[in-house]
Amino acid sequence: MTAHYRMLLVEDSADDAELLLLALRDAPFKVTSTRVETEVEYEAALAGERPDVVLCDYHLPRFSADRALQILHERQLDIPFIVVSHLMGEDVAVAFIQKGASDYLLKNRLGRLPSAIEGAIERHILRQHEAAAEKALRDSEAMMRGILNSLNTRIAVLDRHGVIVATNKAWEHFGEARRDQFAASATVGANYFDVLQEAANRGDGLAERALKSVRAVINRETSFASIEYDLDVPGGKRWFVARAMPLADSVDGAVISHEDVTDTMLAHHALGEANSRLQAMSKRILSIQEDERRGISRELHDDIGQSLTALKIGLHRLARRSGQQDGGEQSQAFDECLGIADATLDKLRNLSLELRPPQLDQLGLDGALEWLVSQQRSSTGIDVTCQFTGITERLPTGIESVCYRITQEALNNATRHAKATHIRIRVELNDRLLKLAISDDGVGFDIEAAQRKAVKTGSMGLISMEERAQLAGGRLKVRAVPGAGTTIQVTFVIDGAATPARIPDRYLPATATP
């Protein structure tokens, strides 16, 4: 497509203007020209539709090319300006070029006019593109600078030699606030390596670590480095995380950031303290619960059980007397009452054992689990085995209670839901490491689905076992495969300084005296 340019011709001679247009007759573009002679006409033409190029005669009776070029500068108009003249010295032409003219031509050599116009317009377009690119770059840099300055994180950019080439306001403000520290000299133009080395020479181990990390990032030996540290600043201690990352789209250099994570650390500490208090409270509640179970079990067995036994003896006596007298309906009624008393005693005994089996306090974990296994076998008919390895002394009371309750819950789950035919319990103590594992050959289950269901329905089976293990300082793992059984394993580290509740005779060596 043929280009079409608007040309403003500053020329007082109509004949010379015609010569200029004739010189453009075979040009590879079309022109629409407007001719002016005076400064007023020139300014009026510039105020209208802006021309693509200005051709100005050097010699004008009431105007001058120098003034025409000056007007363009005053109005900040970037328009190609070509000077044409019958006679012009080279020094004058060079002076016009220096002032901003695009080119100059002699009127007796107009053959170069088309190429001069094309070249001037192309250079003008190129300048516009360069100016637009520079403006976009400045705008982008300004926006990035604004973003960086709006961050509370301290940021600096290093070149390949460790020289700081840019920082944000947070970095500058922090350095100003700590002029007596090594960070005070970490300003633009300073070498960050020298700053860190100086601090390391003073015995600052953190600075020595940071120096190695930043060098590794700049040398591309690693893509990321992070160091946590704390500082005493006005107002108290603050916690920070220093990070070093390669400068994006660069083969060298790095970005250093120091983020204040005090709020996060304080929240983490507060959460940890709250969690510790909650664990202590939960542990105390479980301890109280076991004590209450023990007390209720004892009361049921010793008080109510004895009362029911006395009632049963009295009924026996009354039954014998009644039988001796008439042997009729009264004797049958006494037999029914005796049957109810026997059944109530059995229920009471079972309830007492469920609450807190005396074997756990008197015989220890292995004795209590052996009794529990015997009860499960007799009540369910499932083959349950129990194996003990390495237990030669009583374990701490709290761990014994937790192991018993976890085993009790696991056996209940296996018999109710797993459809197991064999359950195996293994208890092993090896070098103060206690492992309890309950395995079955049942149908298994989907652990994640079971956990989601427990959260929704409030089921406390798995959650209760895990909580008990954690509160006692242990770790519980559940391995289950649908159709391939379930294994529940809990591990405890037995403190060697812990004192067991009481060591029964069964744990003492054969030569010892009870």
XYZ file of C-alpha atoms in Angstrom:
514
model
C 0.000 0.000 0.000
C 1.420 3.403 -1.075
C 2.181 5.721 1.847
C 0.535 9.125 1.919
C 2.224 12.007 3.776
C 1.045 15.478 4.700
C 3.765 18.020 3.918
C 3.963 21.583 5.272
C 5.993 23.663 2.837
C 7.465 26.911 4.223
C 8.339 28.718 0.977
C 7.880 32.297 -0.233
C 8.455 31.414 -3.915
C 5.629 29.672 -5.784
C 8.089 28.576 -8.493
C 10.429 26.956 -5.968
C 7.460 25.247 -4.342
C 6.481 23.854 -7.732
C 10.026 22.546 -8.224
C 9.845 20.733 -4.926
C 6.564 19.058 -5.862
C 7.963 18.094 -9.275
C 10.912 16.452 -7.516
C 8.418 14.289 -5.637
C 6.459 13.310 -8.749
C 8.161 9.897 -9.053
C 8.505 9.329 -5.290
C 7.318 5.929 -3.878
C 4.750 7.790 -1.799
C 2.075 10.427 -2.268
C 2.055 13.853 -0.662
C -0.537 16.465 0.160
C 1.163 19.837 0.592
C 0.237 23.104 2.254
C 2.377 26.198 1.570
C 2.884 29.031 4.040
C 5.114 32.131 3.958
C 4.778 33.873 7.325
C 5.170 32.873 10.987
C 1.448 33.430 11.619
C 0.487 31.106 8.758
C 3.049 28.560 9.967
C 1.673 28.484 13.503
C -1.887 28.254 12.201
C -0.943 25.256 10.037
C 0.710 23.521 13.004
C -2.409 24.120 15.105
C -4.509 22.267 12.557
C -3.929 18.772 11.265
C -0.335 17.944 12.169
C 1.939 17.461 9.111
C 4.148 14.411 8.667
C 7.124 16.476 7.473
C 8.122 20.159 7.245
C 10.189 21.489 4.301
C 11.482 24.970 5.052
C 13.376 27.419 2.831
C 16.460 28.843 4.516
C 16.047 32.346 3.023
C 12.653 33.947 3.796
C 12.033 37.727 3.715
C 9.677 37.818 6.742
C 10.466 34.470 8.408
C 13.454 32.160 8.943
C 14.143 28.434 9.077
C 15.822 28.937 12.431
C 12.639 30.453 13.880
C 10.466 27.749 12.288
C 12.570 25.045 13.983
C 12.464 26.945 17.271
C 8.644 27.043 17.169
C 8.559 23.233 16.843
C 10.751 22.949 19.951
C 8.632 25.444 21.879
C 5.489 23.471 21.129
C 7.295 20.190 21.829
C 6.352 18.883 18.384
C 8.501 16.025 17.124
C 8.033 16.514 13.345
C 10.732 15.783 10.735
C 12.208 19.157 9.645
C 14.179 19.417 6.379
C 15.924 22.667 5.362
C 16.137 23.503 1.630
C 18.086 26.413 0.132
C 19.734 27.698 -3.028
C 22.916 28.317 -1.124
C 23.888 27.160 2.352
C 27.292 26.750 3.881
C 28.250 23.399 5.368
C 28.802 24.941 8.798
C 25.282 26.392 8.741
C 23.795 23.040 7.689
C 25.640 21.217 10.483
C 24.405 23.814 12.974
C 20.792 23.127 11.894
C 21.307 19.388 12.268
C 22.664 19.971 15.764
C 19.601 22.020 16.627
C 17.295 19.167 15.633
C 16.753 19.413 11.889
C 16.377 16.046 10.173
C 18.282 16.929 6.961
C 19.221 19.722 4.573
C 19.108 19.946 0.724
C 20.180 22.355 -1.973
C 17.444 23.368 -4.386
C 19.627 22.601 -7.381
C 20.041 19.024 -6.120
C 16.506 17.857 -5.360
C 16.952 14.317 -6.666
C 17.603 13.188 -3.094
C 14.401 14.793 -1.798
C 12.174 11.633 -1.828
C 14.780 9.560 0.030
C 15.430 12.429 2.459
C 11.722 12.657 3.301
C 11.403 8.884 3.688
C 14.510 8.705 5.862
C 13.394 11.595 8.065
C 9.927 10.076 8.575
C 11.358 6.597 9.274
C 13.780 8.042 11.848
C 10.878 9.954 13.372
C 8.783 6.751 13.650
C 11.770 4.928 15.139
C 12.223 7.699 17.712
C 8.556 7.442 18.609
C 8.816 3.687 19.104
C 11.958 4.074 21.197
C 10.313 6.788 23.248
C 7.220 4.645 23.785
C 9.402 1.677 24.793
C 11.414 3.845 27.183
C 8.223 5.241 28.697
C 6.779 1.759 29.105
C 10.036 0.661 30.742
C 10.015 3.666 33.068
C 6.369 3.049 33.926
C 7.084 -0.618 34.581
C 10.091 0.226 36.726
C 8.068 2.818 38.603
C 5.279 0.339 39.208
C 7.717 -2.354 40.378
C 9.460 0.199 42.567
C 6.115 1.191 44.036
C 5.220 -2.437 44.690
C 8.584 -3.147 46.338
C 8.400 0.008 48.432
C 4.905 -0.892 49.618
C 6.185 -4.196 51.065
C 7.282 -4.519 54.672
C 9.773 -7.189 53.610
C 13.300 -5.818 53.188
C 14.553 -6.486 49.652
C 17.910 -5.909 47.949
C 19.237 -6.907 44.528
C 22.871 -8.013 44.179
C 25.007 -8.342 41.071
C 27.319 -11.278 40.447
C 30.031 -9.712 42.632
C 27.713 -9.157 45.581
C 27.351 -5.411 45.049
C 23.956 -4.032 46.081
C 22.423 -2.459 42.981
C 18.910 -1.728 44.291
C 16.935 -1.762 47.538
C 13.419 -0.918 48.636
C 12.304 1.556 51.310
C 11.948 -1.118 53.983
C 15.609 -2.104 53.522
C 16.724 1.528 53.693
C 14.626 2.341 56.760
C 15.843 -0.737 58.614
C 19.457 0.173 57.861
C 18.923 3.721 59.094
C 17.360 2.413 62.318
C 20.386 0.168 62.964
C 23.374 2.294 62.047
C 25.442 0.633 64.772
C 24.866 -2.831 63.275
C 26.393 -4.399 60.162
C 23.162 -3.764 58.226
C 23.833 0.002 58.378
C 26.465 -0.237 55.644
C 24.350 -2.476 53.407
C 23.279 0.351 51.106
C 23.242 0.706 47.325
C 26.799 0.505 46.036
C 28.124 -1.430 49.020
C 29.353 -4.986 48.663
C 27.040 -7.281 50.611
C 29.743 -9.949 50.799
C 32.070 -7.490 52.551
C 29.311 -6.492 54.951
C 28.639 -10.122 55.899
C 32.343 -10.972 56.057
C 32.973 -8.087 58.444
C 30.215 -9.327 60.735
C 31.500 -12.908 60.476
C 34.991 -11.723 61.476
C 33.404 -10.293 64.625
C 32.158 -13.778 65.497
C 28.655 -13.532 64.062
C 27.870 -17.120 63.089
C 24.637 -16.082 61.405
C 26.513 -13.729 59.046
C 28.950 -16.516 58.164
C 26.069 -18.856 57.266
C 24.379 -16.098 55.251
C 27.609 -15.378 53.337
C 27.965 -19.018 52.263
C 24.287 -19.241 51.316
C 24.254 -16.058 49.201
C 27.462 -17.047 47.402
C 25.961 -20.458 46.623
C 22.856 -18.826 45.117
C 24.829 -16.317 43.005
C 27.123 -19.097 41.763
C 23.983 -21.113 40.933
C 25.083 -23.940 43.202
C 21.610 -23.834 44.724
C 18.336 -22.237 43.715
C 17.185 -21.165 47.175
C 18.555 -20.445 50.631
C 16.705 -19.576 53.823
C 17.903 -18.678 57.332
C 15.795 -17.890 60.398
C 17.135 -15.474 63.016
C 16.046 -13.038 65.706
C 17.186 -9.534 66.635
C 16.799 -7.306 69.653
C 15.268 -4.091 68.303
C 13.582 -1.143 70.003
C 10.366 -2.535 71.429
C 11.652 -6.068 72.022
C 12.807 -9.131 70.138
C 11.757 -9.660 66.524
C 12.015 -12.809 64.394
C 13.000 -12.764 60.713
C 13.490 -15.126 57.774
C 16.277 -14.250 55.329
C 15.958 -15.700 51.836
C 18.240 -15.635 48.800
C 17.003 -16.480 45.308
C 18.502 -16.123 41.816
C 17.609 -12.945 39.978
C 14.898 -13.823 37.457
C 15.925 -13.983 33.783
C 19.573 -13.531 34.716
C 22.569 -15.857 34.720
C 24.009 -14.166 37.793
C 22.932 -11.914 40.613
C 20.473 -12.599 43.403
C 17.538 -11.149 45.305
C 17.907 -10.952 49.083
C 14.840 -10.576 51.291
C 14.408 -10.280 55.048
C 10.825 -10.894 56.142
C 9.568 -10.034 59.618
C 7.748 -13.140 60.861
C 7.339 -11.993 64.470
C 3.547 -12.130 64.376
C 3.661 -15.623 62.920
C 6.200 -16.774 65.502
C 4.206 -15.278 68.382
C 1.048 -16.915 67.065
C 2.945 -20.198 66.698
C 4.242 -19.956 70.261
C 0.802 -19.031 71.550
C -0.715 -21.951 69.668
C 1.965 -24.260 71.018
C 1.369 -23.089 74.578
C -2.380 -23.467 74.146
C -1.875 -26.935 72.710
C 0.415 -27.850 75.623
C -2.182 -26.631 78.086
C -4.886 -28.561 76.248
C -2.765 -31.718 76.237
C -2.010 -31.318 79.921
C -5.695 -30.835 80.621
C -6.661 -33.844 78.487
C -3.985 -35.945 80.155
C -5.258 -34.894 83.550
C -8.839 -35.667 82.524
C -7.836 -39.172 81.380
C -5.922 -39.691 84.618
C -8.915 -38.555 86.640
C -11.147 -40.751 84.497
C -8.990 -43.805 85.229
C -8.958 -42.938 88.943
C -12.735 -42.564 88.877
C -13.093 -45.866 87.048
C -10.872 -47.519 89.623
C -12.892 -46.014 92.487
C -16.271 -46.881 90.956
C -15.079 -50.403 90.165
C -13.916 -50.856 93.740
C -17.165 -49.464 95.136
C -19.230 -51.716 92.877
C -17.237 -54.776 93.878
C -16.641 -54.091 97.561
C -19.787 -52.218 98.572
C -22.703 -53.018 96.283
C -21.327 -56.468 95.476
C -21.043 -57.373 99.140
C -24.520 -56.012 99.789
C -25.940 -58.168 97.003
C -24.021 -61.161 98.351
C -25.457 -60.563 101.828
C -28.911 -60.262 100.243
C -28.360 -63.540 98.441
C -27.336 -65.300 101.696
C -30.417 -63.938 103.434
C -32.629 -65.164 100.621
C -31.065 -68.623 100.922
C -31.932 -68.743 104.626
C -35.470 -67.548 104.020
C -35.845 -70.088 101.218
C -34.794 -72.968 103.490
C -37.195 -71.869 106.222
C -39.979 -71.425 103.696
C -39.291 -74.839 102.207
C -39.364 -76.492 105.632
C -42.720 -74.903 106.445
C -44.830 -75.286 103.301
C -42.548 -75.934 100.283
C -45.056 -74.127 98.103
C -45.258 -70.857 96.204
C -43.055 -68.957 98.643
C -40.158 -71.327 97.972
C -40.549 -70.764 94.196
C -40.577 -66.980 94.719
C -37.392 -67.182 96.773
C -35.715 -69.215 94.024
C -36.654 -66.540 91.455
C -35.219 -63.817 93.708
C -32.022 -65.830 94.139
C -31.740 -66.161 90.363
C -32.147 -62.395 89.954
C -29.532 -61.794 92.639
C -27.074 -64.167 90.917
C -27.620 -62.477 87.533
C -27.230 -59.020 89.082
C -23.981 -60.060 90.761
C -22.647 -61.365 87.442
C -23.561 -58.102 85.670
C -22.071 -56.091 88.502
C -18.864 -58.128 88.390
C -18.566 -57.698 84.609
C -19.287 -53.967 84.846
C -16.655 -53.600 87.552
C -14.090 -55.399 85.414
C -14.957 -53.328 82.348
C -14.490 -50.114 84.289
C -11.074 -51.032 85.651
C -9.847 -54.628 85.802
C -7.947 -55.233 89.050
C -5.373 -57.221 87.084
C -4.104 -53.933 85.572
C -3.193 -52.588 89.013
C -2.141 -55.869 90.624
C -0.445 -57.800 87.799
C 0.552 -55.154 85.246
C -0.056 -54.828 81.528
C 0.671 -58.410 80.558
C -1.615 -59.849 83.243
C -4.435 -57.455 82.324
C -4.102 -58.217 78.596
C -4.065 -61.964 79.220
C -7.298 -61.612 81.169
C -8.794 -59.398 78.415
C -7.828 -61.932 75.732
C -9.405 -64.732 77.764
C -12.621 -62.724 78.088
C -12.712 -61.992 74.345
C -12.146 -65.621 73.404
C -14.883 -66.870 75.720
C -17.432 -64.189 74.734
C -16.847 -64.062 70.945
C -15.292 -67.419 70.047
C -12.625 -65.598 67.993
C -9.068 -66.929 68.142
C -7.152 -64.224 70.040
C -3.467 -64.694 70.941
C -1.186 -62.491 73.012
C 2.621 -62.473 72.952
C 5.004 -60.575 75.258
C 8.711 -59.995 74.657
C 11.267 -58.249 76.836
C 8.940 -57.154 79.663
C 10.739 -57.907 82.933
C 9.416 -55.093 85.065
C 6.324 -53.026 85.597
C 5.797 -50.245 83.113
C 4.756 -46.724 84.146
C 1.141 -46.723 85.281
C -0.005 -44.203 82.691
C 1.451 -46.165 79.768
C -0.024 -49.412 81.068
C -3.479 -47.817 81.195
C -3.144 -46.363 77.685
C -1.944 -49.659 76.199
C -4.803 -51.522 77.850
C -7.455 -49.041 76.635
C -6.076 -49.009 73.077
C -6.045 -52.814 73.002
C -9.569 -52.913 74.422
C -10.846 -50.503 71.741
C -8.999 -52.347 68.951
C -10.430 -55.720 70.048
C -13.950 -54.266 70.181
C -13.549 -52.833 66.661
C -12.153 -56.108 65.317
C -14.961 -58.204 66.782
C -17.799 -55.797 65.889
C -16.834 -54.537 62.444
C -13.874 -56.409 60.961
C -15.429 -59.914 60.856
C -12.033 -61.246 61.953
C -11.371 -64.922 62.716
C -7.944 -64.378 64.262
C -6.540 -61.488 66.269
C -2.913 -61.271 67.346
C -1.564 -58.966 70.076
C 2.170 -58.380 70.366
C 3.861 -56.382 73.138
C 7.616 -55.878 72.840
C 10.022 -53.896 75.022
C 13.428 -53.423 73.428
C 15.993 -50.941 74.723
C 13.338 -48.737 76.396
C 11.210 -48.766 73.232
C 7.775 -50.281 73.851
C 5.768 -51.462 70.857
C 2.171 -52.644 71.013
C 0.586 -54.092 67.866
C -2.929 -55.481 67.387
C -3.437 -57.251 64.040
C -6.509 -58.990 62.634
C -7.371 -60.860 59.442
C -10.675 -59.066 58.960
C -12.145 -57.101 56.072
C -10.046 -53.975 56.697
C -11.265 -50.490 55.867
C -10.463 -47.230 54.077
C -8.563 -45.140 56.656
C -9.245 -41.730 55.056
C -12.935 -42.479 54.641
C -13.117 -43.678 58.252
C -11.447 -40.477 59.482
C -13.850 -38.288 57.503
C -16.790 -40.284 58.859
C -15.446 -39.966 62.406
C -15.323 -36.177 62.052
C -18.868 -36.017 60.688
C -20.515 -38.512 63.030
C -18.467 -37.855 66.143
C -17.219 -41.452 66.356
C -14.400 -41.563 68.898
C -12.796 -44.958 68.136
C -9.678 -44.085 66.125
C -9.609 -40.527 67.467
C -9.673 -41.741 71.056
C -6.823 -44.214 70.487
C -4.683 -41.589 68.780
C -5.370 -38.990 71.483
C -4.526 -41.441 74.270
C -1.256 -42.395 72.581
C -0.211 -38.782 71.994
C -1.035 -37.655 75.514
C 1.109 -40.469 76.921
C 3.998 -39.451 74.646
C 3.488 -42.216 72.108
C 2.755 -42.461 68.412
C -0.061 -44.480 66.894
C -0.128 -45.832 63.348
C -2.993 -47.577 61.601
C -2.414 -49.784 58.571
C -5.531 -51.133 56.915
C -6.231 -52.548 53.474
C -9.799 -53.294 52.392
C -10.100 -57.068 52.350
C -6.659 -57.662 53.882
C -7.011 -56.910 57.588
C -5.933 -54.142 59.954
C -2.894 -53.478 62.155
C -2.853 -50.880 64.894
C 0.593 -50.130 66.291
C 1.531 -47.745 69.062
C 5.083 -46.952 70.155
C 6.323 -45.432 73.414
C 9.765 -44.441 74.640
C 10.026 -45.582 78.243
C 11.885 -43.049 80.370
C 14.611 -44.891 82.241
C 14.161 -42.539 85.191
C 10.454 -43.321 85.479
C 9.392 -45.200 88.596
C 6.810 -47.964 88.108
C 3.818 -48.084 90.391
C 4.771 -51.310 92.207
C 6.784 -54.326 91.142
C 4.839 -57.489 91.945
C 6.578 -60.745 92.756
C 6.071 -62.037 89.218
C 8.612 -59.486 87.880
C 11.305 -60.183 90.476
C 14.234 -62.565 89.812
C 13.867 -66.054 91.253
C 16.649 -65.427 93.796
C 15.151 -62.182 95.086
C 13.282 -61.905 98.338
C 9.796 -60.373 98.013
